[in-house]
Coordinates of C-alpha atoms in Angstrom, one line a residue:
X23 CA 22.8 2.4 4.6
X24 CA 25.5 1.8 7.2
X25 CA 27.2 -1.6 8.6
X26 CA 24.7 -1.5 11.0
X27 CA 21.8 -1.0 9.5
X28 CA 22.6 -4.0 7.2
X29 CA 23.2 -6.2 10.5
X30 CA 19.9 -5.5 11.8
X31 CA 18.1 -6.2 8.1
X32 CA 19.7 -9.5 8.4
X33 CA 18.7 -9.8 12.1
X34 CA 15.1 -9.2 11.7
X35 CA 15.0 -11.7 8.5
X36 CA 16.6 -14.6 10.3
X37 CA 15.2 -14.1 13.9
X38 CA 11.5 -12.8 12.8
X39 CA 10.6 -11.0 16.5
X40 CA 7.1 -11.6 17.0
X41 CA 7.3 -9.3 19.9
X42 CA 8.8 -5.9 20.5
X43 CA 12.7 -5.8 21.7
X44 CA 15.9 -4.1 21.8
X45 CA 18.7 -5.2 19.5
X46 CA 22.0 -3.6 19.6
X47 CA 20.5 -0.2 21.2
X48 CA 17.8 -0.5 18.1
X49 CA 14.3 -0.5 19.8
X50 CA 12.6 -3.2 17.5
X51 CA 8.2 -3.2 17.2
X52 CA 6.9 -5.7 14.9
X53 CA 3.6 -3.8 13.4
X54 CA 0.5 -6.0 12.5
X55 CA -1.0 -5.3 9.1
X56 CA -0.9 -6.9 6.0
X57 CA -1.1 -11.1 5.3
X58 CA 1.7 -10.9 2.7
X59 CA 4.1 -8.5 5.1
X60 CA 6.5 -8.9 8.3
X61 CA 6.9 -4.9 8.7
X62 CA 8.7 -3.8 11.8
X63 CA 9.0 0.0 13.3
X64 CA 13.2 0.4 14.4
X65 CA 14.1 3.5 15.7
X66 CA 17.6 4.3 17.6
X67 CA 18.6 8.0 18.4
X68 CA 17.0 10.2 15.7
X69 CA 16.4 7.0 13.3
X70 CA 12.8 6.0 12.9
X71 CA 12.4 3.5 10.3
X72 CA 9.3 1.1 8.7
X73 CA 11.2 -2.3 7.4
X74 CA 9.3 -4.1 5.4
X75 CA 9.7 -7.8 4.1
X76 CA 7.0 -8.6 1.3
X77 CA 6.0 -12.5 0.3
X78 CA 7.7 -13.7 -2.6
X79 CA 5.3 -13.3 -5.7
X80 CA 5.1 -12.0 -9.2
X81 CA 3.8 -8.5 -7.9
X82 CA 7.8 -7.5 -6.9
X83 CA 5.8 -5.9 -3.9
X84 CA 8.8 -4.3 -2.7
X85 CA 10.4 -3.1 -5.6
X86 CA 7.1 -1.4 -6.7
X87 CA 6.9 0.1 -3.2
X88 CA 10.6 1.8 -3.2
X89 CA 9.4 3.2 -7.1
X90 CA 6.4 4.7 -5.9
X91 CA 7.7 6.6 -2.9
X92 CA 10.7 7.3 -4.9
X93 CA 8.1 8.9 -7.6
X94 CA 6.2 11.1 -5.2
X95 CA 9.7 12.2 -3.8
X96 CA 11.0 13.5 -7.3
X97 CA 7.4 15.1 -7.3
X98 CA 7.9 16.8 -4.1
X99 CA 5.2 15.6 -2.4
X100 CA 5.2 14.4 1.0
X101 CA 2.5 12.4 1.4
X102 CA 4.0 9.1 2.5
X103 CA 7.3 7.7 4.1
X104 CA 10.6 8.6 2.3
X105 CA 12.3 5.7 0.7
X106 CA 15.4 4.6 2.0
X107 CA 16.7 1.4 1.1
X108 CA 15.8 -1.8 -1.4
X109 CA 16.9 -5.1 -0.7
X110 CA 15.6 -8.2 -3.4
X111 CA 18.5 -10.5 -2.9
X112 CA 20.6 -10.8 0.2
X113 CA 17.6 -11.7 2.9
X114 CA 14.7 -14.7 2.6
X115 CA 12.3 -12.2 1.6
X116 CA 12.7 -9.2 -0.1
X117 CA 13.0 -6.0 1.9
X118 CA 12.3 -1.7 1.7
X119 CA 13.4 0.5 4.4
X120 CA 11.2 3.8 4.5
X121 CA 11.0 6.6 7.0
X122 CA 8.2 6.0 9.5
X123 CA 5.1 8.2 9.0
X124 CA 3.9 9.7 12.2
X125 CA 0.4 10.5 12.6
X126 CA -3.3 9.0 13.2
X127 CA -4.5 5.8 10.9
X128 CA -8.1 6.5 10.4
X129 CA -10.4 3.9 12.7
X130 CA -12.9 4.2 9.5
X131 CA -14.1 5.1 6.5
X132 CA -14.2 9.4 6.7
X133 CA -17.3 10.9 8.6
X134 CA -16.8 14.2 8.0
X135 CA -17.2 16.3 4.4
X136 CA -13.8 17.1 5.8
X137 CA -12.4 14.5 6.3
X138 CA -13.9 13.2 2.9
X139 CA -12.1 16.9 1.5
X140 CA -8.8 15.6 3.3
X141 CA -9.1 11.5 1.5
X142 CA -10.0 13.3 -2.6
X143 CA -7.0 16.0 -1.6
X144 CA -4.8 13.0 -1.2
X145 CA -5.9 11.2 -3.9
X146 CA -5.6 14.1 -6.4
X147 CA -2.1 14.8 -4.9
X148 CA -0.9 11.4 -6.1
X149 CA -3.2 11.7 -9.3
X150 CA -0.8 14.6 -9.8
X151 CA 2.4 12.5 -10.3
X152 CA 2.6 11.6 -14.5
X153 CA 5.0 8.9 -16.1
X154 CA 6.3 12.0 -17.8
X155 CA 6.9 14.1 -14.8
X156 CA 9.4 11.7 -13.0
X157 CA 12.6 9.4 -13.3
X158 CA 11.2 6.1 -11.5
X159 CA 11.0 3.3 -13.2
X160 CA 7.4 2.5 -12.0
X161 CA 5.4 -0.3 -13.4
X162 CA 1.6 -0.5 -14.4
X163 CA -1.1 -0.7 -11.4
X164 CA -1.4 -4.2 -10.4
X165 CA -4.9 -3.6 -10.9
X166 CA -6.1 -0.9 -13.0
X167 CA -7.7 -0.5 -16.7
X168 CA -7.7 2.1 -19.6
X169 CA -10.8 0.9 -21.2
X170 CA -14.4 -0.9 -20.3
X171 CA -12.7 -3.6 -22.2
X172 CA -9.4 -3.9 -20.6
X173 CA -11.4 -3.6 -16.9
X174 CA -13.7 -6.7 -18.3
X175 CA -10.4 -8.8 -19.2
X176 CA -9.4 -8.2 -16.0
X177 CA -12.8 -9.9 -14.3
X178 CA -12.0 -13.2 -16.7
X179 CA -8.1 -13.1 -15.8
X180 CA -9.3 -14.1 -12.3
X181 CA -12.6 -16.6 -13.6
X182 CA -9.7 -18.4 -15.7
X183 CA -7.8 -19.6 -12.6
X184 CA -11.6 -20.6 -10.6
X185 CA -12.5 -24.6 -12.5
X186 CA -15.3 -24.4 -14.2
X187 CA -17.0 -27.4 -12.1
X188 CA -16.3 -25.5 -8.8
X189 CA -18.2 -22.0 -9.4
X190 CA -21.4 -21.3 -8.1
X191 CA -24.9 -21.1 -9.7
X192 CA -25.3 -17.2 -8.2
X193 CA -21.6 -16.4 -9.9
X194 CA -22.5 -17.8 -13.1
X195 CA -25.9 -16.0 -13.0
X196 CA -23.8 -13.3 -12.6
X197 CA -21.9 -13.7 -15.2
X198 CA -24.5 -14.3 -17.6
X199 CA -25.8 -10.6 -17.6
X200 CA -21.8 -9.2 -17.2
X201 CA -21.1 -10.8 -20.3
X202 CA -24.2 -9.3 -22.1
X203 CA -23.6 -6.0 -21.3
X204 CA -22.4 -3.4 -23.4
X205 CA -20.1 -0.7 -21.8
X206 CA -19.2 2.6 -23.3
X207 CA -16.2 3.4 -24.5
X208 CA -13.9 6.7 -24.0
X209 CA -10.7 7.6 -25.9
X210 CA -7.8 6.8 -24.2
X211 CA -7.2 8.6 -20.6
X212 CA -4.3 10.0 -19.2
X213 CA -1.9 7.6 -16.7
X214 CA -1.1 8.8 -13.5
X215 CA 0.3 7.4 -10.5
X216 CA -2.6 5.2 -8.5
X217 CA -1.6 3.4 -5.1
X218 CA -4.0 0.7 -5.5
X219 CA -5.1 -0.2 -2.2
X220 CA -7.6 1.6 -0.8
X221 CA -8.3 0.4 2.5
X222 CA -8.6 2.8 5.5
X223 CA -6.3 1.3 7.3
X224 CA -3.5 2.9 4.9
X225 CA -4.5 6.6 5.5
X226 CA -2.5 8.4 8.3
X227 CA -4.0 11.6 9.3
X228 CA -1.6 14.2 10.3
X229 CA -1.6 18.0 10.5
X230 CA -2.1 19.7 6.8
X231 CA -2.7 16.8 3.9
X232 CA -2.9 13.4 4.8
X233 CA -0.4 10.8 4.2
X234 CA -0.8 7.2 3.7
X235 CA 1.5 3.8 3.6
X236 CA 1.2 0.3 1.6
X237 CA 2.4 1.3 -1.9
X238 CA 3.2 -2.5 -2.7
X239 CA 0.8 -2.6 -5.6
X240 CA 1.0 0.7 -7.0
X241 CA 1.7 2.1 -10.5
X242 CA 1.0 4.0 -13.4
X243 CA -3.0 3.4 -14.5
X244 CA -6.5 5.5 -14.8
X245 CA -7.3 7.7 -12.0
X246 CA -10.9 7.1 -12.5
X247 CA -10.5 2.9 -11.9
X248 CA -8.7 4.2 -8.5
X249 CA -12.1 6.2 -7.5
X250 CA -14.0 3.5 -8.5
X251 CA -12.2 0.8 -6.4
X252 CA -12.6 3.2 -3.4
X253 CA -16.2 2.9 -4.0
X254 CA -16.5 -1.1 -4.3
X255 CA -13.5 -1.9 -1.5
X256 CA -15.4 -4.1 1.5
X257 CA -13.6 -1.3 3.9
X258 CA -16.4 0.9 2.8
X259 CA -19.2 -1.2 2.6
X260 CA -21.3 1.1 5.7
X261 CA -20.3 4.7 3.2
X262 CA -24.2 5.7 1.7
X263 CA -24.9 5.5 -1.8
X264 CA -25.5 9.4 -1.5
X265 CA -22.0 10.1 -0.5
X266 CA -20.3 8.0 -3.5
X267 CA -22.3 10.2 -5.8
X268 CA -20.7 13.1 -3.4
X269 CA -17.3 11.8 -4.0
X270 CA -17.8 11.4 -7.9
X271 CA -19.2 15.1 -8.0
X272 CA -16.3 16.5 -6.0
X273 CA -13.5 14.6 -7.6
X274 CA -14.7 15.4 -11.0
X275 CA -14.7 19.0 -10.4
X276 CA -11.4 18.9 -9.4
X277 CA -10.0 16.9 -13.1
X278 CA -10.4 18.4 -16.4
X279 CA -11.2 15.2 -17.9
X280 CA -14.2 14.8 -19.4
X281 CA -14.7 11.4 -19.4
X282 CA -14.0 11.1 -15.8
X283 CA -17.6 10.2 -14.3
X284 CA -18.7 8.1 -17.1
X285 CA -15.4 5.9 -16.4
X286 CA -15.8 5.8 -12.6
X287 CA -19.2 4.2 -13.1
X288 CA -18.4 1.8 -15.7
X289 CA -15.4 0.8 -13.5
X290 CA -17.8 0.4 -10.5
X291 CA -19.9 -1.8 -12.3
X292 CA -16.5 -3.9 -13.6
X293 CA -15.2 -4.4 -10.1
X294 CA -18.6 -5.2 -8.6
X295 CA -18.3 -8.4 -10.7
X296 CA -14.7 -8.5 -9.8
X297 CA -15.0 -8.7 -6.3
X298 CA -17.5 -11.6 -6.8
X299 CA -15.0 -13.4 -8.8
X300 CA -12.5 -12.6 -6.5
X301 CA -14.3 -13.6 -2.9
X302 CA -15.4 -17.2 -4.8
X303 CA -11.8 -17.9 -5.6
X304 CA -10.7 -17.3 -2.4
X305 CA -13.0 -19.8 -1.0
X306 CA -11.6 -21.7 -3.3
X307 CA -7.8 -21.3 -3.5
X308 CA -7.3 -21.3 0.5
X309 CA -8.0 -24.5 1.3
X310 CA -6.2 -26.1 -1.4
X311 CA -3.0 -24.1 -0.1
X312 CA -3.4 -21.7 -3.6
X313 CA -3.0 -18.3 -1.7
X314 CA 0.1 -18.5 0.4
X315 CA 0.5 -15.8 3.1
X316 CA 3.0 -14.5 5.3
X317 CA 0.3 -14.4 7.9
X318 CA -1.5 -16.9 9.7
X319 CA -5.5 -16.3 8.5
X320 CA -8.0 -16.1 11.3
X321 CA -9.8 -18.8 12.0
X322 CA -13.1 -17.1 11.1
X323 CA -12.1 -16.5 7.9
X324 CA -13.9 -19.3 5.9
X325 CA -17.4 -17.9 7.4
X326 CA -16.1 -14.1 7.0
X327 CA -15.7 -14.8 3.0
X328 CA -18.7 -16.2 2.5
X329 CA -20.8 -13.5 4.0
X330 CA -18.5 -11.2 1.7
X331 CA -19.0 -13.4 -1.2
X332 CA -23.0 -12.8 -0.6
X333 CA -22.9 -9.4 -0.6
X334 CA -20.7 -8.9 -3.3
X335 CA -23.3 -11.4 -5.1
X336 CA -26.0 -8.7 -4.2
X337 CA -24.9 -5.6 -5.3
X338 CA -22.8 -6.8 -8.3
X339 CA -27.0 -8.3 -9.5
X340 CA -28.1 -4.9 -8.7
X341 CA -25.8 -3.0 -10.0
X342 CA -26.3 -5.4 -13.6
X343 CA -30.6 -5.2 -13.4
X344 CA -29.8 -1.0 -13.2
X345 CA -28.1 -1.1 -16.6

C-alpha cells in the first residue's frame, strides 16, 4: 500500500471517527455492524476501500479474513471484496483493507424461491473452494465439525466455561436427553471452505451471484455443519419449517455427497443445544465483564438474551422428544 494509505491506517486507529469526515482528501464513513469491529468505508478518486480493525482474541479475526478472501481470489470467484492489505502489528488492533462491495444487504431472511436460489448459489460457490485447490494458508472454521462426535465436543467446550452452580434447571434438562442421545455416524466428509457466519446482514445482493462480507471466522470445515447453522441462526428464526426442508432438498441435489442430508440434520439437532449453551453463557459472561466487545451493547440486551435463551430452550426440547 502507499505512504498514504499507511498514514490514514494509523489515523483511523488512533483518532477512531465516530462520524463521517474528510481526512487528507480521503472521504472517511464509519460503518455500524459487528460488536467485535470498528470498520470504516474510505474512498478518494477511484479508491473505495472497507478497513477493518477486529478485537484482540484468539480467533486472529483478521488474519482469517485476509485468507479467506485471498482463497476465493486464487479460486476466481468474485463473490466478496478483494483483499488488499493485512496489518497485526503496527496499529492497537489488528487491521484488513479489502475492496468495498457495492450492492444491496438483504433487509431479511430471502422471500423469494429466488432469492432462496441466489443464497444456496452462493453458498455452493464457496463450498466450491478445497484446501487442495488453493495456496492460502486458511485455518479450520471457528465453528464447524466432521463428525456427530466432534459437533457434540463442541456443545461441552462452551458448558465447560458456564460453573456448574450457575446453569439453569431448563439447560440441564436439556442436557440430560443431549447426552443420551445417540447420533449417527458417517465416514469422513470432504473440507471445503465455510464462512461461518450466516447472518443476513452479510449477504449483498448485486446483479448476477450474490456476494457477501464478514469472513472473520471462516475456514476449512463440513459444508453440511454450514447449512445447518443457516438453519438454527436467530437471523432466521421467522423462515417455516417447510422451507428448511426446501433448502436441504435443494442443496443436496446440488452435492454428490451422500451423506449430506443425514449430516445437516444431525448438525441441526447439535447446534440447537449449542445455541442454548451459548445464549445461558452469555447471560452469564456479560455482566461479569467475560465477553469484551469493541461495541457498546444495547441497553436492552439483558431482556433480548433471555427471550433468545427461551426459545432456543424450546426448540432445542423439541427437537430432542422428535429423536
Amino acid at each position: 500500500m502507499p505512504d498514504a494509505a499507511f498514514s490514514l491506517l494509523d489515523y483511523l486507529d488512533t483518532a477512531v471517527p465516530d462520524q463521517a469526515c474528510n481526512w487528507r482528501g480521503w472521504r472517511i464513513a464509519p460503518v455500524a455492524g459487528g460488536a467485535n469491529n470498528r470498520v470504516y468505508r474510505v474512498t478518494r478518486g477511484a479508491s473505495d476501500y472497507a478497513v477493518k480493525y477486529s478485537i484482540h482474541d484468539e480467533r486472529n479475526r483478521s488474519g482469517r479474513e485476509y485468507a479467506a478472501l485471498t482463497a476465493l481470489q486464487e479460486a476466481g470467484l468474485h463473490i466478496a471484496p478483494q483483499p488488499i492489505w493485512l496489518d497485526r502489528e503496527n496499529h492497537r488492533l489488528p487491521v484488513v483493507v479489502q475492496t468495498w462491495m457495492d450492492g444491496e444487504p438483504l433487509a431479511g431472511p430471502p422471500a423469494t424461491d429466488a432469492d432462496w436460489q441466489a443464497l444456496l448459489d452462493h453458498y455452493d460457490a464457496i463450498h466450491s473452494v478445497t484446501p487442495e485447490a488453493v495456496l492460502a494458508s486458511v485455518p479450520d472454521a471457528v465453528l464447524n465439525a466432521s463428525c456427530a462426535e466432534s459437533g457434540k465436543a463442541i456443545v461441552y467446550q462452551h458448558l465447560a466455561r458456564l460453573p456448574e452452580d450457575v446453569r439453569p434447571e431448563t439447560l440441564r434438562s436439556v442436557l440430560a436427553r443431549f447426552d443420551a442421545w445417540q447420533p449417527p455416524t458417517w465416514d469422513p466428509p470432504a473440507r471445503t471452505l465455510c464462512r461461518v457466519d450466516p447472518n443476513w446482514r452479510n449477504f449483498i445482493r448485486r446483479p448476477g451471484a450474490w456476494g457477501s462480507v464478514d469472513w472473520e471466522n471462516s475456514g476449512w470445515g463440513d459444508p453440511a455443519f454450514e447449512i445447518a447453522d443457516l438453519m438454527t441462526h436467530p437471523a432466521y428464526d421467522s423462515v417455516p419449517v417447510a422451507r428448511w426442508r426446501e433448502v436441504i432438498e435443494a442443496y443436496d441435489q446440488r452435492r454428490a455427497d451422500p451423506t449430506l442430508s443425514l449430516r445437516v440434520q444431525t448438525y441441526v439437532t447439535i447446534l440447537r443445544v449449542w445455541w442454548v449453551v451459548r445464549s445461558a453463557r452469555y447471560l452469564y459472561e456479560v455482566p461479569r465483564g467475560l465477553d469484551p466487545r469493541l461495541v457498546t451493547r444495547s441497553y436492552q440486551w439483558r431482556p433480548e438474551t433471555e427471550r433468545h435463551y427461551a426459545r432456543h430452550v424450546a426448540l432445542a426440547e423439541m427437537r430432542l422428544a422428535a429423536l
